[in-house]
């Protein structure tokens, strides 16, 4: 059947169409264009017809576009045009947002809680600390909405039992106390707001001063006298000497619930574990970037040595930003996820030796040793931020407590981890028009 | 991606085992598709017309959960998004976070050009390549279309880096687009007030668009659905980056929620996410405080799912850690940790050249090698098998000892007495405590080098050649 209609009618009809109306439209039959005038076309009429036809095809093309056909490409190629014809895209867009609700589920298989561990003991518990520090207890990755994080992150600052080489930016803060561990400890607590103090007994290393375990224990006693926060006791890292040094230190700090750093697979961890059990301390279980080694050591500490679950903290090793932090980060994240998902050999809070960040040349060198590099800028600002970003990334991987060195780093870390934890209030800032902000 | 075993991908391949893709079998190729180390287009036969249906279907199945959006053109094109996992150890993250640094249209022209050059020239050498930043974001602080167009034009003349055009005023955006329409810039941003006009622009110019809905994920998703319906999926989501306090905690969780929903299969929200750590400057007046805080926010949101960012501080103490944390997160965890333990030559060593010991931890090895190479020091560099640990860790953990060094010498076939005139080994400074041990075990002279290989040139001047040959 052939249906005859005027072009203008068709155009009008199409103009009335909108998206809603399209559903029921079918174009049936042929559309015959009956162009007749006798004796040739008069130019005015031809132009008028041309105009109608062109408009009509635009409308048609638009319908094609709404239906998902790339009509603009067809038109462009048909007329050899580089660009699509000026069409009002407003024709194709809704006038209101299509309302949609955002929804996301919580993670279901984070069912296992990380062990809570308390370091330090007050008089009520047989110690002499004024405060204690509790870490762990998480049911989710740090700061996630899935579950409230029960304890904030904690910061312990390093004190050494002898003067050591330090980056210039660090040293400036400690020159007045570098020969006196007790004063050094006081300074980090009073001036730099440390939650804990780590006393490193590095002079005990036979290759350094070979200080006796007894003498080293005196330093521990001095520090316990000087400050009333919980303390961490570190050896020299010498696997032969450390057990003896840490045993003696554990003995003189009986009841204070210190963190003994550390038990590892390459020394006699049984002696460290026994000292912790005998004198009521916590053991730092230290492995080197290897999740299976961490499981093994934790298992040995628990099963073989009988260390209670609430007395183990893990140190899976911290590598500096740019120097293996990717391994350290992922190792910790895997450990934490495995713990949350039910691996009871890994459900312990973690500690990071964030001070390692100062080993990165970017933290301490005056300038880049490579002449192809852009200027590295002033190192007094580079160092602390290197320590911050190293620690911060591990805080996101699940690390609970940080052993750190530079006061600015500790301050900024407390600010950002406290913010993510939710304990820091700040004036609300309106960012709606940030583009125009004067910065 | 919708499939996770090679078998599922294999079903769509030609199954001829022709080997054109460089793999022995179609099954081996399928495994590379699943771990995303090869692209479907590497199988030339499947591009044939007769496989078109299978090709299309498999392409759909292999598409990453999070859409990949391209910004810019040519060599410097930036791809953002494209992720398939929430944790890098599950596979790896793709398309490292694109860092854009801002300029604004009320800057003096000379300052503008200088800043753009500083941004595009910044480089840091790291394990064989340069870390660099990616984009320029031009902010309209004037709200004047003509001024904006002039600034955008100047930036486009100065750099090939991809551009982000920033204004909430559609007239201003249009003026910027007119001068950069061949550069595929990212439009920032459509919000709940201007989205219709911005939609008209991005559809007309066919460019990617950022949807901005600060701390309102329902509206953000509604906009994404609406834009997709209108015909574009070149979408980037900005849920707002609040710089401090509880607002920042919410921002952090918004990023996690959007990405989790996307990876879990909600296609309506599976787009790249933008962060704007620049807002740190709205909270801090002191420039060092602001730079520090911006770096901190950048790091948090690089780790938790930010795919593209607009930043302000061009201080090296901000840019260096930002570039490194991005590299940390985006480095493929499947790449080998260690180089083969062996005696390597750096430059053109002779029997008078020093023999330096390092570990076979890839990072340590390449750092030392590039320090030596860039300072033109010819030497033998000995990568000892420490199970891929760095020097300090290997000394502490007992993987680097005198007997290990001795064994490494024996295994390598290098003869200290015959192949050198000095019979001297240089230990890294961090292994200083092994000096005696190595001397006893090897019988060679042992010198202790600097703790950082960046100081080897200075050390060489003072200590090489050794006095007691
Ligand atoms: S090129 Fe394609 S068909 Fe040939 S072996 Fe590779 S996957 Fe199979």
PDB file of C-alpha atoms in Angstrom, chain B residues 100-254:
ATOM      1  CA  UNK B 100      48.241  16.256  36.918  1.00  0.00           C
ATOM      2  CA  UNK B 101      49.719  19.505  38.252  1.00  0.00           C
ATOM      3  CA  UNK B 102      47.743  22.713  38.099  1.00  0.00           C
ATOM      4  CA  UNK B 103      48.228  26.046  36.387  1.00  0.00           C
ATOM      5  CA  UNK B 104      45.570  28.775  36.349  1.00  0.00           C
ATOM      6  CA  UNK B 105      44.359  31.339  33.836  1.00  0.00           C
ATOM      7  CA  UNK B 106      45.151  34.401  35.918  1.00  0.00           C
ATOM      8  CA  UNK B 107      48.887  33.624  35.862  1.00  0.00           C
ATOM      9  CA  UNK B 108      51.260  35.875  33.981  1.00  0.00           C
ATOM     10  CA  UNK B 109      52.144  34.194  30.722  1.00  0.00           C
ATOM     11  CA  UNK B 110      55.844  33.880  31.518  1.00  0.00           C
ATOM     12  CA  UNK B 111      55.069  32.280  34.886  1.00  0.00           C
ATOM     13  CA  UNK B 112      52.640  29.929  33.235  1.00  0.00           C
ATOM     14  CA  UNK B 113      55.179  28.734  30.697  1.00  0.00           C
ATOM     15  CA  UNK B 114      57.849  28.372  33.347  1.00  0.00           C
ATOM     16  CA  UNK B 115      55.579  26.300  35.573  1.00  0.00           C
ATOM     17  CA  UNK B 116      54.470  24.039  32.723  1.00  0.00           C
ATOM     18  CA  UNK B 117      58.094  23.447  31.797  1.00  0.00           C
ATOM     19  CA  UNK B 118      59.048  22.694  35.367  1.00  0.00           C
ATOM     20  CA  UNK B 119      56.271  20.125  35.585  1.00  0.00           C
ATOM     21  CA  UNK B 120      56.994  18.427  32.281  1.00  0.00           C
ATOM     22  CA  UNK B 121      60.764  18.406  32.805  1.00  0.00           C
ATOM     23  CA  UNK B 122      60.731  16.924  36.315  1.00  0.00           C
ATOM     24  CA  UNK B 123      62.437  13.537  36.337  1.00  0.00           C
ATOM     25  CA  UNK B 124      63.849  11.036  38.767  1.00  0.00           C
ATOM     26  CA  UNK B 125      65.942   8.108  37.605  1.00  0.00           C
ATOM     27  CA  UNK B 126      64.877   4.829  39.169  1.00  0.00           C
ATOM     28  CA  UNK B 127      65.764   1.232  38.247  1.00  0.00           C
ATOM     29  CA  UNK B 128      66.555   1.873  34.643  1.00  0.00           C
ATOM     30  CA  UNK B 129      63.887   4.455  33.853  1.00  0.00           C
ATOM     31  CA  UNK B 130      62.688   7.939  34.658  1.00  0.00           C
ATOM     32  CA  UNK B 131      59.793   8.573  36.992  1.00  0.00           C
ATOM     33  CA  UNK B 132      57.822  11.511  35.630  1.00  0.00           C
ATOM     34  CA  UNK B 133      54.464  13.217  36.075  1.00  0.00           C
ATOM     35  CA  UNK B 134      51.743  13.072  33.481  1.00  0.00           C
ATOM     36  CA  UNK B 135      49.427  15.994  32.911  1.00  0.00           C
ATOM     37  CA  UNK B 136      48.629  19.661  33.244  1.00  0.00           C
ATOM     38  CA  UNK B 137      45.325  20.784  34.762  1.00  0.00           C
ATOM     39  CA  UNK B 138      44.347  24.306  33.727  1.00  0.00           C
ATOM     40  CA  UNK B 139      42.064  25.934  36.290  1.00  0.00           C
ATOM     41  CA  UNK B 140      39.880  28.883  35.384  1.00  0.00           C
ATOM     42  CA  UNK B 141      40.267  31.280  38.265  1.00  0.00           C
ATOM     43  CA  UNK B 142      39.101  34.180  36.084  1.00  0.00           C
ATOM     44  CA  UNK B 143      35.807  32.592  35.019  1.00  0.00           C
ATOM     45  CA  UNK B 144      36.348  34.447  31.734  1.00  0.00           C
ATOM     46  CA  UNK B 145      36.099  32.301  28.569  1.00  0.00           C
ATOM     47  CA  UNK B 146      38.554  34.426  26.591  1.00  0.00           C
ATOM     48  CA  UNK B 147      41.170  34.400  29.355  1.00  0.00           C
ATOM     49  CA  UNK B 148      40.765  30.674  29.819  1.00  0.00           C
ATOM     50  CA  UNK B 149      41.085  29.963  26.106  1.00  0.00           C
ATOM     51  CA  UNK B 150      44.272  32.034  25.972  1.00  0.00           C
ATOM     52  CA  UNK B 151      45.825  30.203  28.919  1.00  0.00           C
ATOM     53  CA  UNK B 152      44.822  26.776  27.584  1.00  0.00           C
ATOM     54  CA  UNK B 153      46.237  27.645  24.186  1.00  0.00           C
ATOM     55  CA  UNK B 154      49.537  28.700  25.701  1.00  0.00           C
ATOM     56  CA  UNK B 155      49.758  25.495  27.733  1.00  0.00           C
ATOM     57  CA  UNK B 156      48.941  23.386  24.673  1.00  0.00           C
ATOM     58  CA  UNK B 157      51.725  25.130  22.739  1.00  0.00           C
ATOM     59  CA  UNK B 158      54.196  24.526  25.536  1.00  0.00           C
ATOM     60  CA  UNK B 159      53.623  20.843  26.186  1.00  0.00           C
ATOM     61  CA  UNK B 160      52.410  17.594  24.633  1.00  0.00           C
ATOM     62  CA  UNK B 161      51.210  16.352  28.008  1.00  0.00           C
ATOM     63  CA  UNK B 162      47.484  15.598  28.201  1.00  0.00           C
ATOM     64  CA  UNK B 163      45.346  18.402  29.597  1.00  0.00           C
ATOM     65  CA  UNK B 164      42.518  18.732  32.079  1.00  0.00           C
ATOM     66  CA  UNK B 165      40.278  21.752  31.542  1.00  0.00           C
ATOM     67  CA  UNK B 166      38.864  22.853  34.895  1.00  0.00           C
ATOM     68  CA  UNK B 167      35.824  25.063  35.322  1.00  0.00           C
ATOM     69  CA  UNK B 168      32.231  24.660  36.440  1.00  0.00           C
ATOM     70  CA  UNK B 169      31.170  27.236  33.839  1.00  0.00           C
ATOM     71  CA  UNK B 170      30.179  25.554  30.533  1.00  0.00           C
ATOM     72  CA  UNK B 171      30.987  28.695  28.548  1.00  0.00           C
ATOM     73  CA  UNK B 172      34.510  28.674  29.907  1.00  0.00           C
ATOM     74  CA  UNK B 173      34.900  24.960  29.216  1.00  0.00           C
ATOM     75  CA  UNK B 174      33.646  25.458  25.658  1.00  0.00           C
ATOM     76  CA  UNK B 175      36.200  28.188  25.037  1.00  0.00           C
ATOM     77  CA  UNK B 176      38.958  25.857  26.280  1.00  0.00           C
ATOM     78  CA  UNK B 177      37.688  22.983  24.176  1.00  0.00           C
ATOM     79  CA  UNK B 178      37.623  25.079  21.030  1.00  0.00           C
ATOM     80  CA  UNK B 179      41.397  25.574  21.232  1.00  0.00           C
ATOM     81  CA  UNK B 180      42.235  21.973  22.224  1.00  0.00           C
ATOM     82  CA  UNK B 181      39.610  19.862  20.493  1.00  0.00           C
ATOM     83  CA  UNK B 182      42.291  17.831  18.721  1.00  0.00           C
ATOM     84  CA  UNK B 183      44.005  17.030  22.049  1.00  0.00           C
ATOM     85  CA  UNK B 184      41.293  14.929  23.686  1.00  0.00           C
ATOM     86  CA  UNK B 185      41.429  16.840  26.976  1.00  0.00           C
ATOM     87  CA  UNK B 186      39.591  15.731  30.107  1.00  0.00           C
ATOM     88  CA  UNK B 187      36.738  18.021  31.075  1.00  0.00           C
ATOM     89  CA  UNK B 188      36.484  18.897  34.753  1.00  0.00           C
ATOM     90  CA  UNK B 189      33.698  18.905  35.737  1.00  0.00           C
ATOM     91  CA  UNK B 190      30.007  18.232  35.447  1.00  0.00           C
ATOM     92  CA  UNK B 191      28.182  18.753  38.722  1.00  0.00           C
ATOM     93  CA  UNK B 192      24.524  18.651  39.703  1.00  0.00           C
ATOM     94  CA  UNK B 193      23.959  22.201  38.443  1.00  0.00           C
ATOM     95  CA  UNK B 194      25.720  22.292  35.099  1.00  0.00           C
ATOM     96  CA  UNK B 195      25.579  18.689  33.950  1.00  0.00           C
ATOM     97  CA  UNK B 196      23.218  19.254  31.039  1.00  0.00           C
ATOM     98  CA  UNK B 197      25.368  21.885  29.371  1.00  0.00           C
ATOM     99  CA  UNK B 198      28.547  19.953  30.114  1.00  0.00           C
ATOM    100  CA  UNK B 199      26.944  16.833  28.656  1.00  0.00           C
ATOM    101  CA  UNK B 200      26.201  18.769  25.463  1.00  0.00           C
ATOM    102  CA  UNK B 201      29.849  19.766  25.251  1.00  0.00           C
ATOM    103  CA  UNK B 202      31.433  16.384  25.903  1.00  0.00           C
ATOM    104  CA  UNK B 203      29.061  14.665  23.490  1.00  0.00           C
ATOM    105  CA  UNK B 204      29.677  17.253  20.822  1.00  0.00           C
ATOM    106  CA  UNK B 205      33.459  17.263  21.171  1.00  0.00           C
ATOM    107  CA  UNK B 206      33.660  13.590  22.096  1.00  0.00           C
ATOM    108  CA  UNK B 207      35.998  14.066  25.062  1.00  0.00           C
ATOM    109  CA  UNK B 208      36.202  12.386  28.486  1.00  0.00           C
ATOM    110  CA  UNK B 209      34.414  14.037  31.392  1.00  0.00           C
ATOM    111  CA  UNK B 210      34.757  14.138  35.171  1.00  0.00           C
ATOM    112  CA  UNK B 211      31.584  13.967  37.244  1.00  0.00           C
ATOM    113  CA  UNK B 212      31.915  15.844  40.525  1.00  0.00           C
ATOM    114  CA  UNK B 213      29.576  15.122  43.401  1.00  0.00           C
ATOM    115  CA  UNK B 214      31.297  15.868  46.692  1.00  0.00           C
ATOM    116  CA  UNK B 215      30.436  13.297  49.326  1.00  0.00           C
ATOM    117  CA  UNK B 216      27.176  12.298  47.655  1.00  0.00           C
ATOM    118  CA  UNK B 217      27.530   8.903  46.030  1.00  0.00           C
ATOM    119  CA  UNK B 218      23.860   8.625  45.064  1.00  0.00           C
ATOM    120  CA  UNK B 219      24.090  11.751  42.932  1.00  0.00           C
ATOM    121  CA  UNK B 220      27.469  10.663  41.586  1.00  0.00           C
ATOM    122  CA  UNK B 221      26.025   7.349  40.467  1.00  0.00           C
ATOM    123  CA  UNK B 222      22.908   9.037  39.059  1.00  0.00           C
ATOM    124  CA  UNK B 223      25.113  11.288  36.963  1.00  0.00           C
ATOM    125  CA  UNK B 224      27.186   8.327  35.761  1.00  0.00           C
ATOM    126  CA  UNK B 225      24.050   6.421  34.757  1.00  0.00           C
ATOM    127  CA  UNK B 226      22.628   9.471  32.992  1.00  0.00           C
ATOM    128  CA  UNK B 227      25.834  10.204  31.074  1.00  0.00           C
ATOM    129  CA  UNK B 228      26.122   6.570  30.021  1.00  0.00           C
ATOM    130  CA  UNK B 229      22.535   6.683  28.826  1.00  0.00           C
ATOM    131  CA  UNK B 230      23.288   9.814  26.826  1.00  0.00           C
ATOM    132  CA  UNK B 231      26.018   7.949  25.026  1.00  0.00           C
ATOM    133  CA  UNK B 232      29.388   8.355  26.759  1.00  0.00           C
ATOM    134  CA  UNK B 233      31.290   6.016  29.026  1.00  0.00           C
ATOM    135  CA  UNK B 234      34.417   8.151  28.972  1.00  0.00           C
ATOM    136  CA  UNK B 235      33.651   9.029  32.549  1.00  0.00           C
ATOM    137  CA  UNK B 236      35.798   9.742  35.588  1.00  0.00           C
ATOM    138  CA  UNK B 237      34.247  10.017  39.028  1.00  0.00           C
ATOM    139  CA  UNK B 238      35.207  12.632  41.591  1.00  0.00           C
ATOM    140  CA  UNK B 239      33.487  11.986  44.926  1.00  0.00           C
ATOM    141  CA  UNK B 240      35.291  15.012  46.377  1.00  0.00           C
ATOM    142  CA  UNK B 241      38.615  15.153  48.196  1.00  0.00           C
ATOM    143  CA  UNK B 242      38.083  16.825  51.546  1.00  0.00           C
ATOM    144  CA  UNK B 243      41.441  17.657  53.046  1.00  0.00           C
ATOM    145  CA  UNK B 244      40.990  17.279  56.810  1.00  0.00           C
ATOM    146  CA  UNK B 245      39.177  15.824  59.775  1.00  0.00           C
ATOM    147  CA  UNK B 246      36.097  13.625  59.611  1.00  0.00           C
ATOM    148  CA  UNK B 247      35.480  14.818  56.072  1.00  0.00           C
ATOM    149  CA  UNK B 248      38.764  13.284  54.943  1.00  0.00           C
ATOM    150  CA  UNK B 249      37.895  10.019  56.643  1.00  0.00           C
ATOM    151  CA  UNK B 250      34.655  10.010  54.658  1.00  0.00           C
ATOM    152  CA  UNK B 251      36.537  10.775  51.454  1.00  0.00           C
ATOM    153  CA  UNK B 252      38.819   7.805  52.130  1.00  0.00           C
ATOM    154  CA  UNK B 253      35.840   5.516  52.580  1.00  0.00           C
ATOM    155  CA  UNK B 254      34.058   6.895  49.517  1.00  0.00           C
TER     156      UNK B 254
END
